[in-house]
Amino acid sequence: FQYLRRFDLGQDLDMFRYEAHSVEGSPAECLQHLLLHCGVTDPSWSELRNFTSFLNVQLRDSEASVFCNPYFTQDILQGF
């Protein structure tokens, strides 16, 4: 949700890193962003769960990758 929220606000995601147990926004705002980005018109709870699980794995992997680390790539791969 934190990535989707920042994306919708047009913020730079390159420097953002998720911090465990950090809380932002309300549950209603979170659900709104998930529904907006899920890609399914009327998703079931199972579809939302699958979307969030997939997104979570992808974002965790990108944060762990040196190729997505802004301190490593500096401005060479900005926005990659």
Coordinates of N, CA, C and O in Angstrom, one line a residue:
F1 N 0.8 -1.2 0.0 CA 0.0 0.0 0.0 C 0.9 1.3 0.0 O 0.6 2.2 -0.7
Q2 N 2.0 1.2 0.8 CA 2.8 2.4 0.9 C 3.4 2.8 -0.5 O 3.5 3.9 -0.8
Y3 N 3.8 1.8 -1.2 CA 4.3 2.0 -2.6 C 3.2 2.6 -3.5 O 3.5 3.5 -4.2
L4 N 2.1 2.0 -3.5 CA 1.0 2.4 -4.3 C 0.6 3.8 -4.0 O 0.3 4.6 -4.9
R5 N 0.5 4.1 -2.7 CA 0.1 5.5 -2.3 C 1.1 6.5 -2.8 O 0.7 7.5 -3.4
R6 N 2.4 6.2 -2.7 CA 3.4 7.2 -3.1 C 3.4 7.3 -4.7 O 3.6 8.3 -5.2
F7 N 3.2 6.2 -5.3 CA 3.1 6.2 -6.8 C 1.9 7.1 -7.3 O 2.1 7.9 -8.2
D8 N 0.8 7.0 -6.6 CA -0.4 7.8 -7.0 C -0.2 9.3 -6.7 O -0.7 10.1 -7.4
L9 N 0.7 9.6 -5.7 CA 1.0 10.9 -5.4 C 2.1 11.5 -6.2 O 2.5 12.7 -6.1
G10 N 2.7 10.7 -7.1 CA 3.7 11.1 -8.0 C 5.1 11.2 -7.3 O 6.0 11.9 -7.9
Q11 N 5.3 10.6 -6.2 CA 6.5 10.7 -5.5 C 7.6 9.7 -6.1 O 7.2 8.7 -6.7
D12 N 8.8 10.0 -5.9 CA 9.9 9.2 -6.3 C 10.0 7.9 -5.5 O 10.2 8.0 -4.3
L13 N 9.9 6.8 -6.1 CA 9.9 5.5 -5.4 C 11.3 4.9 -5.3 O 11.5 4.0 -4.6
D14 N 12.3 5.5 -6.0 CA 13.6 5.0 -6.0 C 14.3 5.0 -4.6 O 15.0 4.1 -4.3
M15 N 14.0 6.0 -3.9 CA 14.6 6.2 -2.6 C 13.8 5.6 -1.4 O 14.2 5.6 -0.3
F16 N 12.6 5.2 -1.7 CA 11.7 4.7 -0.6 C 12.0 3.3 -0.3 O 12.2 2.4 -1.2
R17 N 12.0 2.9 0.9 CA 12.2 1.6 1.4 C 11.2 1.3 2.5 O 11.0 2.1 3.4
Y18 N 10.5 0.2 2.4 CA 9.5 -0.2 3.4 C 10.2 -0.5 4.7 O 11.2 -1.1 4.8
E19 N 9.6 0.0 5.8 CA 10.0 -0.3 7.2 C 9.0 -1.1 7.8 O 7.8 -0.8 7.9
A20 N 9.4 -2.3 8.3 CA 8.5 -3.2 8.9 C 7.7 -2.6 10.1 O 8.3 -1.8 10.8
H21 N 6.5 -2.9 10.2 CA 5.6 -2.5 11.2 C 5.3 -1.0 11.2 O 4.7 -0.4 12.1
S22 N 5.6 -0.3 10.1 CA 5.3 1.1 9.9 C 3.8 1.2 9.4 O 3.4 0.4 8.6
V23 N 3.1 2.1 9.9 CA 1.6 2.2 9.5 C 1.4 3.6 8.9 O 1.8 4.6 9.5
E24 N 0.7 3.6 7.8 CA 0.4 4.8 7.1 C -1.1 4.7 6.6 O -1.5 3.7 6.3
G25 N -1.8 5.8 6.7 CA -3.1 5.9 6.1 C -4.1 5.0 6.9 O -3.8 4.5 8.0
S26 N -5.3 4.9 6.4 CA -6.4 4.2 7.1 C -6.6 2.9 6.3 O -6.2 2.8 5.1
P27 N -7.3 1.9 6.9 CA -7.7 0.7 6.2 C -8.5 1.0 5.0 O -8.4 0.3 4.0
A28 N -9.4 2.0 5.1 CA -10.2 2.3 3.9 C -9.4 2.9 2.7 O -9.6 2.5 1.6
E29 N -8.4 3.7 3.1 CA -7.5 4.2 2.0 C -6.7 3.1 1.4 O -6.5 3.0 0.2
C30 N -6.2 2.2 2.2 CA -5.5 1.0 1.7 C -6.3 0.2 0.7 O -5.9 -0.1 -0.4
L31 N -7.5 -0.1 1.1 CA -8.4 -0.9 0.3 C -8.7 -0.1 -1.0 O -8.8 -0.7 -2.1
Q32 N -8.9 1.2 -0.9 CA -9.1 2.0 -2.1 C -8.0 1.9 -3.1 O -8.2 1.7 -4.3
H33 N -6.7 2.0 -2.6 CA -5.6 1.9 -3.5 C -5.4 0.4 -4.1 O -5.1 0.3 -5.3
L34 N -5.7 -0.6 -3.3 CA -5.6 -1.9 -3.8 C -6.7 -2.2 -4.9 O -6.4 -2.8 -5.9
L35 N -7.9 -1.7 -4.7 CA -8.9 -1.9 -5.7 C -8.6 -1.1 -7.0 O -8.9 -1.6 -8.1
L36 N -8.0 0.0 -6.8 CA -7.6 0.8 -8.0 C -6.5 0.1 -8.8 O -6.6 0.2 -10.1
H37 N -5.6 -0.5 -8.2 CA -4.4 -1.1 -8.9 C -4.5 -2.6 -9.1 O -3.6 -3.2 -9.8
C38 N -5.5 -3.2 -8.6 CA -5.6 -4.7 -8.7 C -5.7 -5.2 -10.2 O -5.2 -6.2 -10.5
G39 N -6.4 -4.4 -11.0 CA -6.6 -4.8 -12.4 C -7.8 -5.7 -12.7 O -8.1 -6.1 -13.8
V40 N -8.6 -5.9 -11.6 CA -9.8 -6.7 -11.8 C -11.0 -5.7 -11.4 O -10.9 -5.0 -10.4
T41 N -12.0 -5.7 -12.2 CA -13.1 -4.8 -12.0 C -13.8 -4.9 -10.7 O -14.0 -4.0 -9.9
D42 N -14.2 -6.1 -10.3 CA -14.9 -6.4 -9.1 C -14.2 -7.6 -8.4 O -14.7 -8.7 -8.4
P43 N -13.0 -7.4 -7.8 CA -12.2 -8.5 -7.3 C -12.8 -9.1 -6.0 O -13.5 -8.4 -5.2
S44 N -12.6 -10.4 -5.9 CA -13.0 -11.1 -4.7 C -11.9 -10.9 -3.6 O -10.8 -10.4 -4.0
W45 N -12.1 -11.2 -2.4 CA -11.1 -11.1 -1.4 C -9.9 -11.9 -1.7 O -8.7 -11.6 -1.5
S46 N -10.2 -13.1 -2.3 CA -9.1 -14.0 -2.7 C -8.2 -13.3 -3.8 O -7.0 -13.4 -3.8
E47 N -8.8 -12.7 -4.8 CA -8.1 -12.0 -5.8 C -7.2 -10.8 -5.2 O -6.1 -10.6 -5.7
L48 N -7.8 -10.1 -4.3 CA -7.1 -9.0 -3.6 C -5.9 -9.6 -2.8 O -4.8 -9.0 -2.9
R49 N -6.1 -10.7 -2.2 CA -5.0 -11.4 -1.4 C -3.9 -11.8 -2.4 O -2.7 -11.6 -2.1
N50 N -4.3 -12.4 -3.5 CA -3.3 -12.9 -4.5 C -2.5 -11.7 -5.0 O -1.3 -11.7 -5.2
F51 N -3.2 -10.6 -5.3 CA -2.5 -9.4 -5.8 C -1.5 -8.8 -4.8 O -0.4 -8.5 -5.2
T52 N -2.0 -8.7 -3.6 CA -1.1 -8.1 -2.6 C 0.1 -9.1 -2.3 O 1.2 -8.6 -2.1
S53 N -0.1 -10.4 -2.3 CA 1.0 -11.3 -2.1 C 2.0 -11.2 -3.2 O 3.2 -11.2 -3.0
F54 N 1.5 -11.2 -4.5 CA 2.4 -11.0 -5.6 C 3.2 -9.7 -5.6 O 4.4 -9.7 -5.7
L55 N 2.5 -8.6 -5.3 CA 3.1 -7.3 -5.2 C 4.2 -7.3 -4.1 O 5.2 -6.7 -4.3
N56 N 3.8 -7.8 -3.0 CA 4.7 -7.9 -1.9 C 6.0 -8.6 -2.2 O 7.1 -8.1 -1.9
V57 N 5.9 -9.8 -2.9 CA 7.1 -10.5 -3.2 C 8.0 -9.7 -4.2 O 9.2 -9.7 -4.1
Q58 N 7.3 -9.1 -5.2 CA 8.0 -8.3 -6.2 C 8.8 -7.2 -5.6 O 9.9 -6.9 -5.9
L59 N 8.1 -6.4 -4.7 CA 8.7 -5.3 -4.1 C 9.8 -5.7 -3.1 O 10.9 -5.0 -3.1
R60 N 9.6 -6.8 -2.4 CA 10.7 -7.2 -1.5 C 11.9 -7.6 -2.3 O 13.1 -7.3 -2.0
D61 N 11.7 -8.3 -3.5 CA 12.9 -8.7 -4.3 C 13.5 -7.5 -4.9 O 14.8 -7.4 -5.0
S62 N 12.8 -6.5 -5.3 CA 13.4 -5.3 -5.9 C 14.2 -4.5 -4.8 O 15.2 -3.9 -5.2
E63 N 13.7 -4.5 -3.6 CA 14.5 -3.8 -2.5 C 15.8 -4.5 -2.2 O 16.7 -3.9 -1.9
A64 N 15.8 -5.8 -2.4 CA 17.0 -6.6 -2.1 C 18.0 -6.6 -3.3 O 19.1 -7.0 -3.1
S65 N 17.5 -6.2 -4.5 CA 18.4 -6.3 -5.6 C 19.4 -5.1 -5.7 O 19.0 -4.0 -5.5
V66 N 20.6 -5.4 -6.0 CA 21.6 -4.3 -6.1 C 21.3 -3.5 -7.4 O 21.7 -2.3 -7.4
F67 N 20.7 -4.1 -8.3 CA 20.3 -3.3 -9.6 C 19.2 -2.3 -9.3 O 19.1 -1.4 -10.2
C68 N 18.5 -2.4 -8.2 CA 17.5 -1.4 -7.9 C 17.9 -0.6 -6.7 O 17.1 0.2 -6.3
N69 N 19.1 -0.7 -6.3 CA 19.6 0.1 -5.1 C 20.1 1.4 -5.6 O 21.1 1.5 -6.4
P70 N 19.4 2.5 -5.3 CA 19.8 3.8 -5.8 C 21.2 4.2 -5.4 O 21.9 5.0 -6.0
Y71 N 21.7 3.7 -4.3 CA 23.1 4.0 -3.8 C 24.1 3.3 -4.7 O 25.2 3.8 -4.9
F72 N 23.7 2.2 -5.2 CA 24.6 1.4 -6.1 C 24.6 2.0 -7.5 O 25.6 2.2 -8.2
T73 N 23.4 2.2 -8.0 CA 23.2 2.6 -9.4 C 23.4 4.1 -9.6 O 23.6 4.6 -10.7
Q74 N 23.3 4.9 -8.5 CA 23.3 6.3 -8.5 C 22.3 6.8 -9.6 O 21.1 6.5 -9.5
D75 N 22.7 7.6 -10.5 CA 21.7 8.2 -11.5 C 21.8 7.5 -12.8 O 21.1 7.9 -13.8
I76 N 22.5 6.4 -12.9 CA 22.7 5.7 -14.2 C 21.3 5.0 -14.6 O 21.0 5.1 -15.8
L77 N 20.6 4.4 -13.7 CA 19.4 3.7 -14.0 C 18.2 4.3 -13.3 O 17.3 3.6 -12.9
Q78 N 18.2 5.6 -13.3 CA 17.1 6.3 -12.5 C 15.7 5.9 -13.1 O 15.5 5.9 -14.3
G79 N 14.8 5.5 -12.2 CA 13.5 5.1 -12.5 C 13.4 3.7 -13.0 O 12.3 3.2 -13.4
F80 N 14.5 3.0 -13.1 CA 14.5 1.6 -13.6 C 13.6 0.7 -12.7 O 12.8 0.0 -13.2

